[in-house]
Amino acid sequence: MKKFMNSSDDFLKESLQGFGAAHKDIVTCHYDPIFIIRSQPTKKGKVALITGGGSGHEPMHGGFVGYGMLDAACPGFVFSSPSPDQMIAAIEKVESDAGVLFIVKNYSGDIMNFQMAAEMMTGPSETVMTNDDVAVEDSSFTTGRRGVAATVIVEKIVGSLAESGGSLQECKNLGDKINKNSGSMGVALSSCIVPAAGKPTFELGADEMEFGVGIHGEPGRRRDKIKSAQEITNELLNAIIEDLKPENKDEILLFVNGMGGTPLSELYLIYDNAKKTLDNKNIKIARSLVGNYCTSLEMQGASITLTKLDQETVNHWDSAVHTAAIRWGM
Amino acid sequence: MKKFMNSSDDFLKESLQGFGAAHKDIVTCHYDPIFIIRSQPTKKGKVALITGGGSGHEPMHGGFVGYGMLDAACPGFVFSSPSPDQMIAAIEKVESDAGVLFIVKNYSGDIMNFQMAAEMMTGPSETVMTNDDVAVEDSSFTTGRRGVAATVIVEKIVGSLAESGGSLQECKNLGDKINKNSGSMGVALSSCIVPAAGKPTFELGADEMEFGVGIHGEPGRRRDKIKSAQEITNELLNAIIEDLKPENKDEILLFVNGMGGTPLSELYLIYDNAKKTLDNKNIKIARSLVGNYCTSLEMQGASITLTKLDQETVNHWDSAVHTAAIRWGM
């Protein structure tokens, strides 16, 4: 196994220590239990956005803690759900009278543990569950559809609403709306290797891809021979569009996400190919995001997310944000 | 070969088209010949910073074109020098009376072609040559030391000076100073694959690393069995420190750079391990940068760069910048 690590036991802690030290102006990491909060306390009366999930998807979610996005993130071990005590410790640090919004990707362990934390806390809370992956219904760790890269979009847009004084119910409603208006699908050219396992999660032939792969290496729609970027892109887009049914007049956010091991040049090439196809379909790209945001360790692969936008959500997308991984307007 | 591409001939153009479309508020890409400039014209009287080099190192350099950094970048084909006509076309778009500063990594082809462009232009120009890689003297494409990740630091700091009205000579002097005050070294856990070649640039055993690797897969100091992250980090740091000779009171910028295929979690882990070692040596980390900035396609690997800072350079590091890949303060 080729990784920069000292031991699989210390992988998460050392990585978080580096993250916390490199961005100490933005985040503060706690280690017992593990959670990440903003280094500047959240202002009073603001809905607190708390998320979490297994590690291995960096910069998701710790890289999105900061002004204009999340108040706290609770990372579990690699591809493992965080525990309720991590969430409770984070809640104690960031909750206010305005309540707590949990943003949870649809994996059974995450859903169960965030639900336990919600029941253990005394203040008001709501949950936005993301399930944007159109590839498959039900999967290794999921009942229903998997929550993947659109979670980044939900966290940015709802983060802006919360920062500007939105109520708990308004934040919940907007998060549900963004999730409903988003569809994603991914493809893997290689497997990732979980540090504690020490071997690839799945095997792929030298000329194969896993079409519709999950962000933990879960099976997709099918195993296939690798195709041209334009063919792959079209097939991803068609699957998303079939589900999302954008109309001619719709403006969308086009998000090309890397899985961790694919270089930026290839992600921009996918963006180009996707733009050509969307232009042909008269679907207007109003906003863009390209890069490694919702990853699967060192997996070579990419996903496309489309989110239907309106004036409210565009404004929240554009608003100032200051996190380790997404920063603009300040 | 597992890449998202349609043909190796179209790889650069399609990737640039995606880059230009995704960031049209920041950059404008030209295709005949190929160069990238700011979408907002450079203000009159400002020294124009122009750089270039082979593609395959994204986001370097196109991702650094924008306010506070570069005025233009000329990407060659993957790992191939750009031609003088690209540079001349870029010069025509961005030069002003204040002159042009070329920032060129020390590879023989790049140096030669930028020199030809400088001779062909009529206005004043100076060149900063970066050669921060302490691993080896002379290499496959280089006489002397290779220019690698410190080029990012040079471009940010000199970009700030140019933006704030520094003269051509002042920009040249500051660039030379940052280069002299920087040292870098990298390690590869896997090779990259040049699209037109279609096979790995070099072969590495399942338990091997290339220690001191170049950003085109050039040989380093030695081939070795992979070690723990802390051992690798210490050996990289020791080689840099031996060359750079920082003193106890020196404040440094610690830059942990990914080669393209290594996940962020491992880069932060290296940052943590480096910080422990620097703390023990009483070398103070004043600023940090962690991420994929000077890459080698999909190579798994990382490099460490140390830059000695002073008050002037810290101020220029902190100043506002708005490019596709580095953005803060606005």
Coordinates of N, CA, C and O in Angstrom, one line a residue, chain B residues 106-216:
Chain B
N106 N 13.7 26.5 -14.3 CA 14.9 26.2 -15.0 C 14.9 24.8 -15.7 O 15.3 23.8 -15.2
Y107 N 14.3 24.9 -17.0 CA 14.4 23.7 -17.9 C 15.0 24.3 -19.2 O 14.5 25.4 -19.6
S108 N 15.9 23.6 -19.8 CA 16.6 24.2 -20.9 C 15.7 24.7 -22.0 O 16.0 25.8 -22.5
G109 N 14.7 24.0 -22.4 CA 13.8 24.4 -23.4 C 13.1 25.7 -23.1 O 12.9 26.6 -23.9
D110 N 12.5 25.7 -21.9 CA 11.8 26.9 -21.4 C 12.7 28.1 -21.4 O 12.4 29.2 -21.9
I111 N 13.9 28.0 -20.9 CA 14.9 29.1 -20.8 C 15.2 29.6 -22.2 O 15.2 30.8 -22.4
M112 N 15.5 28.7 -23.1 CA 15.9 29.1 -24.4 C 14.7 29.8 -25.1 O 14.9 30.9 -25.7
N113 N 13.5 29.3 -25.0 CA 12.4 29.9 -25.7 C 12.0 31.3 -25.2 O 11.6 32.2 -25.9
F114 N 12.0 31.4 -23.8 CA 11.7 32.7 -23.2 C 12.8 33.7 -23.6 O 12.5 34.9 -23.8
Q115 N 14.1 33.2 -23.7 CA 15.2 34.1 -24.1 C 14.9 34.6 -25.5 O 15.1 35.8 -25.8
M116 N 14.5 33.7 -26.4 CA 14.2 34.1 -27.8 C 13.1 35.2 -27.8 O 13.2 36.2 -28.5
A117 N 12.0 34.9 -27.0 CA 10.9 35.9 -27.0 C 11.4 37.3 -26.5 O 11.0 38.3 -27.0
A118 N 12.2 37.2 -25.4 CA 12.8 38.5 -24.9 C 13.6 39.3 -25.9 O 13.5 40.5 -26.0
E119 N 14.3 38.5 -26.8 CA 15.1 39.2 -27.8 C 14.2 39.7 -28.9 O 14.6 40.7 -29.6
M120 N 13.1 39.1 -29.2 CA 12.2 39.5 -30.2 C 11.3 40.7 -29.8 O 10.9 41.4 -30.7
M121 N 11.1 40.9 -28.6 CA 10.3 42.0 -28.2 C 11.1 43.3 -28.1 O 12.3 43.3 -28.1
T122 N 10.3 44.4 -28.2 CA 11.0 45.7 -28.3 C 11.1 46.4 -26.9 O 12.1 47.1 -26.6
G123 N 10.1 46.2 -26.0 CA 10.1 46.8 -24.7 C 11.1 46.2 -23.8 O 11.8 45.2 -24.1
P124 N 11.3 46.8 -22.6 CA 12.2 46.2 -21.6 C 11.6 44.9 -20.9 O 10.4 44.8 -20.8
S125 N 12.5 44.0 -20.6 CA 12.1 42.8 -19.9 C 13.3 42.3 -19.0 O 14.4 42.7 -19.2
E126 N 12.9 41.6 -18.0 CA 13.8 40.9 -17.1 C 13.3 39.5 -16.9 O 12.1 39.2 -17.2
T127 N 14.1 38.6 -16.4 CA 13.7 37.2 -16.2 C 14.1 36.8 -14.8 O 15.3 37.0 -14.3
V128 N 13.2 36.1 -14.1 CA 13.5 35.4 -12.8 C 13.5 34.0 -13.2 O 12.5 33.4 -13.7
M129 N 14.6 33.3 -13.0 CA 14.7 31.8 -13.2 C 14.6 31.1 -11.8 O 15.4 31.4 -10.9
T130 N 13.6 30.2 -11.7 CA 13.5 29.5 -10.5 C 14.3 28.2 -10.6 O 14.2 27.5 -11.6
N131 N 15.0 27.8 -9.5 CA 15.7 26.6 -9.5 C 15.8 26.1 -8.0 O 16.9 25.9 -7.5
D132 N 14.7 25.9 -7.4 CA 14.6 25.6 -6.0 C 14.7 24.1 -5.6 O 14.8 23.8 -4.4
D133 N 14.8 23.2 -6.6 CA 14.8 21.8 -6.3 C 16.2 21.4 -5.8 O 17.1 21.3 -6.6
V134 N 16.3 21.1 -4.5 CA 17.6 20.8 -4.0 C 18.0 19.3 -4.2 O 19.2 18.9 -3.9
A135 N 17.2 18.5 -4.9 CA 17.5 17.1 -5.0 C 18.7 16.8 -5.7 O 19.6 16.0 -5.3
V136 N 18.9 17.3 -6.9 CA 20.0 17.0 -7.8 C 20.5 18.2 -8.6 O 19.7 19.1 -8.9
E137 N 21.8 18.2 -8.9 CA 22.4 19.2 -9.9 C 22.2 18.5 -11.2 O 22.6 17.3 -11.4
D138 N 21.8 19.2 -12.2 CA 21.6 18.7 -13.6 C 20.6 17.6 -13.6 O 20.5 16.8 -12.6
S139 N 19.8 17.5 -14.6 CA 18.8 16.5 -14.7 C 18.4 16.3 -16.2 O 19.1 16.8 -17.1
S140 N 17.4 15.4 -16.4 CA 17.1 15.1 -17.8 C 16.9 16.3 -18.7 O 17.4 16.3 -19.9
F141 N 16.3 17.3 -18.2 CA 16.0 18.5 -19.1 C 16.6 19.8 -18.6 O 16.2 20.9 -18.9
T142 N 17.6 19.7 -17.7 CA 18.0 20.8 -16.9 C 19.5 20.8 -16.7 O 20.1 19.8 -16.4
T143 N 20.1 22.0 -16.9 CA 21.5 22.2 -16.4 C 21.4 23.0 -15.2 O 20.7 24.1 -15.2
G144 N 22.0 22.5 -14.1 CA 21.8 23.2 -12.8 C 20.6 22.5 -12.1 O 20.3 21.4 -12.3
R145 N 20.0 23.2 -11.2 CA 18.9 22.7 -10.4 C 17.6 22.9 -11.1 O 17.4 23.9 -11.8
R146 N 16.6 22.0 -10.9 CA 15.3 22.2 -11.5 C 14.4 23.2 -10.8 O 14.6 23.4 -9.6
G147 N 13.6 23.9 -11.5 CA 12.6 24.8 -10.9 C 11.3 24.1 -10.7 O 10.8 23.5 -11.6
V148 N 10.9 24.1 -9.4 CA 9.7 23.4 -9.1 C 8.7 24.2 -8.3 O 8.4 25.4 -8.7
A149 N 8.2 23.7 -7.2 CA 7.0 24.3 -6.5 C 7.3 25.8 -6.0 O 6.3 26.5 -5.8
A150 N 8.5 26.1 -5.7 CA 8.7 27.5 -5.2 C 8.3 28.5 -6.2 O 8.1 29.7 -5.9
T151 N 8.2 28.1 -7.5 CA 7.7 29.0 -8.5 C 6.3 29.6 -8.1 O 6.0 30.8 -8.4
V152 N 5.5 28.8 -7.5 CA 4.2 29.3 -7.0 C 4.4 30.5 -6.1 O 3.7 31.5 -6.1
I153 N 5.3 30.3 -5.2 CA 5.6 31.3 -4.1 C 6.1 32.6 -4.8 O 5.7 33.7 -4.4
V154 N 7.0 32.4 -5.7 CA 7.6 33.6 -6.4 C 6.5 34.3 -7.2 O 6.4 35.5 -7.1
E155 N 5.6 33.6 -7.8 CA 4.5 34.2 -8.6 C 3.6 35.0 -7.7 O 3.1 36.1 -8.1
K156 N 3.3 34.4 -6.5 CA 2.3 35.1 -5.6 C 3.0 36.4 -5.1 O 2.4 37.5 -5.1
I157 N 4.2 36.3 -4.6 CA 4.8 37.4 -3.9 C 5.2 38.5 -4.9 O 5.0 39.7 -4.6
V158 N 5.8 38.2 -6.0 CA 6.2 39.2 -7.0 C 4.9 39.7 -7.6 O 4.9 40.9 -8.0
G159 N 3.9 38.9 -7.8 CA 2.6 39.4 -8.3 C 2.1 40.5 -7.5 O 1.5 41.5 -8.0
S160 N 2.2 40.4 -6.2 CA 1.7 41.4 -5.3 C 2.5 42.7 -5.4 O 2.0 43.8 -5.5
L161 N 3.8 42.5 -5.5 CA 4.7 43.7 -5.7 C 4.3 44.5 -7.0 O 4.2 45.7 -7.0
A162 N 4.2 43.7 -8.1 CA 3.8 44.3 -9.3 C 2.5 45.0 -9.3 O 2.3 46.1 -9.8
E163 N 1.5 44.4 -8.6 CA 0.2 45.0 -8.5 C 0.3 46.3 -7.7 O -0.5 47.2 -8.0
S164 N 1.2 46.4 -6.7 CA 1.2 47.6 -5.9 C 2.2 48.6 -6.5 O 2.6 49.6 -5.8
G165 N 2.7 48.4 -7.7 CA 3.4 49.5 -8.4 C 4.9 49.3 -8.4 O 5.7 50.2 -8.8
G166 N 5.4 48.1 -8.0 CA 6.9 47.9 -8.1 C 7.4 48.0 -9.5 O 6.7 47.7 -10.4
S167 N 8.6 48.5 -9.6 CA 9.3 48.6 -10.9 C 9.8 47.3 -11.4 O 9.8 46.3 -10.6
L168 N 10.1 47.3 -12.7 CA 10.6 46.0 -13.3 C 11.8 45.5 -12.5 O 11.9 44.3 -12.2
Q169 N 12.8 46.4 -12.2 CA 14.0 45.9 -11.5 C 13.6 45.5 -10.0 O 14.2 44.5 -9.6
E170 N 12.7 46.2 -9.4 CA 12.3 45.7 -8.0 C 11.6 44.3 -8.1 O 11.9 43.5 -7.2
C171 N 10.8 44.1 -9.1 CA 10.1 42.8 -9.2 C 11.2 41.7 -9.5 O 11.1 40.6 -8.9
K172 N 12.1 42.0 -10.4 CA 13.2 41.1 -10.7 C 14.0 40.7 -9.4 O 14.2 39.6 -9.1
N173 N 14.3 41.8 -8.7 CA 15.1 41.6 -7.5 C 14.4 40.7 -6.4 O 15.0 39.8 -5.8
L174 N 13.1 41.1 -6.3 CA 12.3 40.3 -5.3 C 12.1 38.9 -5.7 O 12.2 37.9 -4.9
G175 N 11.9 38.6 -7.0 CA 11.8 37.3 -7.5 C 13.1 36.5 -7.2 O 13.0 35.3 -6.8
D176 N 14.2 37.1 -7.5 CA 15.5 36.4 -7.3 C 15.6 36.1 -5.8 O 16.2 35.0 -5.5
K177 N 15.2 37.0 -5.0 CA 15.4 36.8 -3.6 C 14.5 35.7 -3.1 O 15.0 34.8 -2.3
I178 N 13.3 35.6 -3.5 CA 12.4 34.5 -3.0 C 12.9 33.2 -3.5 O 12.9 32.2 -2.8
N179 N 13.4 33.2 -4.8 CA 14.0 31.9 -5.3 C 15.2 31.5 -4.4 O 15.3 30.3 -4.1
K180 N 16.0 32.4 -4.1 CA 17.2 32.1 -3.3 C 16.8 31.7 -1.9 O 17.5 30.8 -1.3
N181 N 15.8 32.2 -1.4 CA 15.4 31.9 0.0 C 14.4 30.7 0.0 O 13.8 30.5 1.0
S182 N 14.3 30.0 -1.1 CA 13.4 28.8 -1.1 C 14.2 27.5 -1.5 O 15.1 27.5 -2.2
G183 N 13.7 26.4 -0.9 CA 14.2 25.1 -1.3 C 13.1 24.1 -1.3 O 12.2 24.2 -0.5
S184 N 13.2 23.2 -2.2 CA 12.1 22.2 -2.4 C 12.7 20.8 -2.6 O 13.8 20.7 -3.1
M185 N 11.9 19.8 -2.3 CA 12.3 18.5 -2.7 C 11.0 17.6 -2.7 O 10.1 17.8 -1.8
G186 N 10.9 16.6 -3.6 CA 9.8 15.8 -3.8 C 10.0 14.3 -3.8 O 11.2 13.9 -3.9
V187 N 9.0 13.6 -3.7 CA 9.1 12.1 -3.7 C 7.9 11.6 -4.4 O 6.8 12.1 -4.3
A188 N 8.1 10.6 -5.2 CA 7.0 10.0 -6.0 C 6.7 8.5 -5.5 O 7.7 7.8 -5.2
L189 N 5.4 8.2 -5.3 CA 5.0 6.9 -5.0 C 4.6 6.1 -6.3 O 4.4 4.9 -6.3
S190 N 4.3 6.9 -7.3 CA 3.9 6.3 -8.6 C 4.4 7.2 -9.7 O 4.7 8.4 -9.5
S191 N 4.4 6.7 -10.9 CA 4.8 7.5 -12.1 C 3.6 8.2 -12.6 O 2.4 7.9 -12.2
C192 N 3.8 9.2 -13.4 CA 2.7 9.8 -14.2 C 2.7 9.2 -15.6 O 3.7 8.5 -16.0
I193 N 1.7 9.4 -16.4 CA 1.6 8.9 -17.7 C 1.3 10.1 -18.6 O 0.3 10.7 -18.5
V194 N 2.2 10.4 -19.5 CA 2.1 11.5 -20.5 C 1.1 11.0 -21.5 O 1.2 9.9 -22.1
P195 N 0.0 11.8 -21.8 CA -1.1 11.3 -22.7 C -0.5 10.8 -24.1 O -0.9 9.7 -24.5
A196 N 0.4 11.5 -24.7 CA 0.9 11.1 -26.0 C 1.8 9.9 -25.9 O 1.9 9.2 -26.9
A197 N 2.3 9.6 -24.8 CA 3.2 8.4 -24.6 C 2.3 7.2 -24.3 O 2.6 6.1 -24.8
G198 N 1.3 7.4 -23.4 CA 0.4 6.3 -23.2 C 0.9 5.2 -22.2 O 0.2 4.3 -22.0
K199 N 2.1 5.4 -21.7 CA 2.6 4.5 -20.7 C 3.4 5.2 -19.6 O 3.8 6.4 -19.8
P200 N 3.6 4.6 -18.4 CA 4.3 5.3 -17.3 C 5.6 5.8 -17.8 O 6.4 5.2 -18.5
T201 N 6.0 7.0 -17.3 CA 7.3 7.6 -17.6 C 8.4 6.8 -17.0 O 9.5 6.7 -17.6
F202 N 8.2 6.2 -15.8 CA 9.2 5.4 -15.2 C 8.4 4.3 -14.5 O 7.2 4.4 -14.2
E203 N 9.1 3.2 -14.2 CA 8.5 2.1 -13.5 C 9.0 2.1 -12.0 O 10.2 2.3 -11.7
L204 N 8.1 1.9 -11.1 CA 8.4 1.8 -9.7 C 7.8 0.5 -9.2 O 6.7 0.1 -9.5
G205 N 8.6 -0.2 -8.3 CA 8.1 -1.5 -7.7 C 6.9 -1.2 -6.8 O 6.7 0.0 -6.3
A206 N 6.2 -2.2 -6.4 CA 5.0 -2.1 -5.5 C 5.3 -1.5 -4.2 O 4.5 -0.9 -3.5
D207 N 6.6 -1.6 -3.7 CA 7.0 -1.1 -2.4 C 8.1 0.0 -2.5 O 8.8 0.3 -1.6
E208 N 8.2 0.6 -3.7 CA 9.3 1.6 -3.9 C 8.8 3.0 -4.0 O 7.6 3.3 -4.4
M209 N 9.7 3.9 -3.8 CA 9.5 5.3 -4.0 C 10.7 5.9 -4.7 O 11.8 5.4 -4.6
E210 N 10.5 7.0 -5.5 CA 11.6 7.7 -6.1 C 11.8 9.0 -5.3 O 11.0 9.9 -5.3
F211 N 13.0 9.0 -4.6 CA 13.2 10.0 -3.7 C 14.0 11.2 -4.3 O 15.1 11.0 -4.8
G212 N 13.3 12.4 -4.3 CA 14.0 13.5 -5.0 C 13.5 13.6 -6.4 O 14.2 14.3 -7.3
V213 N 12.4 13.1 -6.7 CA 11.8 13.0 -8.1 C 11.6 14.4 -8.7 O 11.4 15.4 -8.0
G214 N 11.7 14.5 -10.0 CA 11.4 15.8 -10.7 C 9.9 15.8 -11.1 O 9.3 14.8 -11.0
I215 N 9.5 17.0 -11.5 CA 8.0 17.1 -11.7 C 7.7 16.6 -13.1 O 6.5 16.7 -13.5
H216 N 8.6 16.1 -13.9 CA 8.3 15.4 -15.1 C 8.7 13.9 -14.9 O 8.8 13.2 -15.9

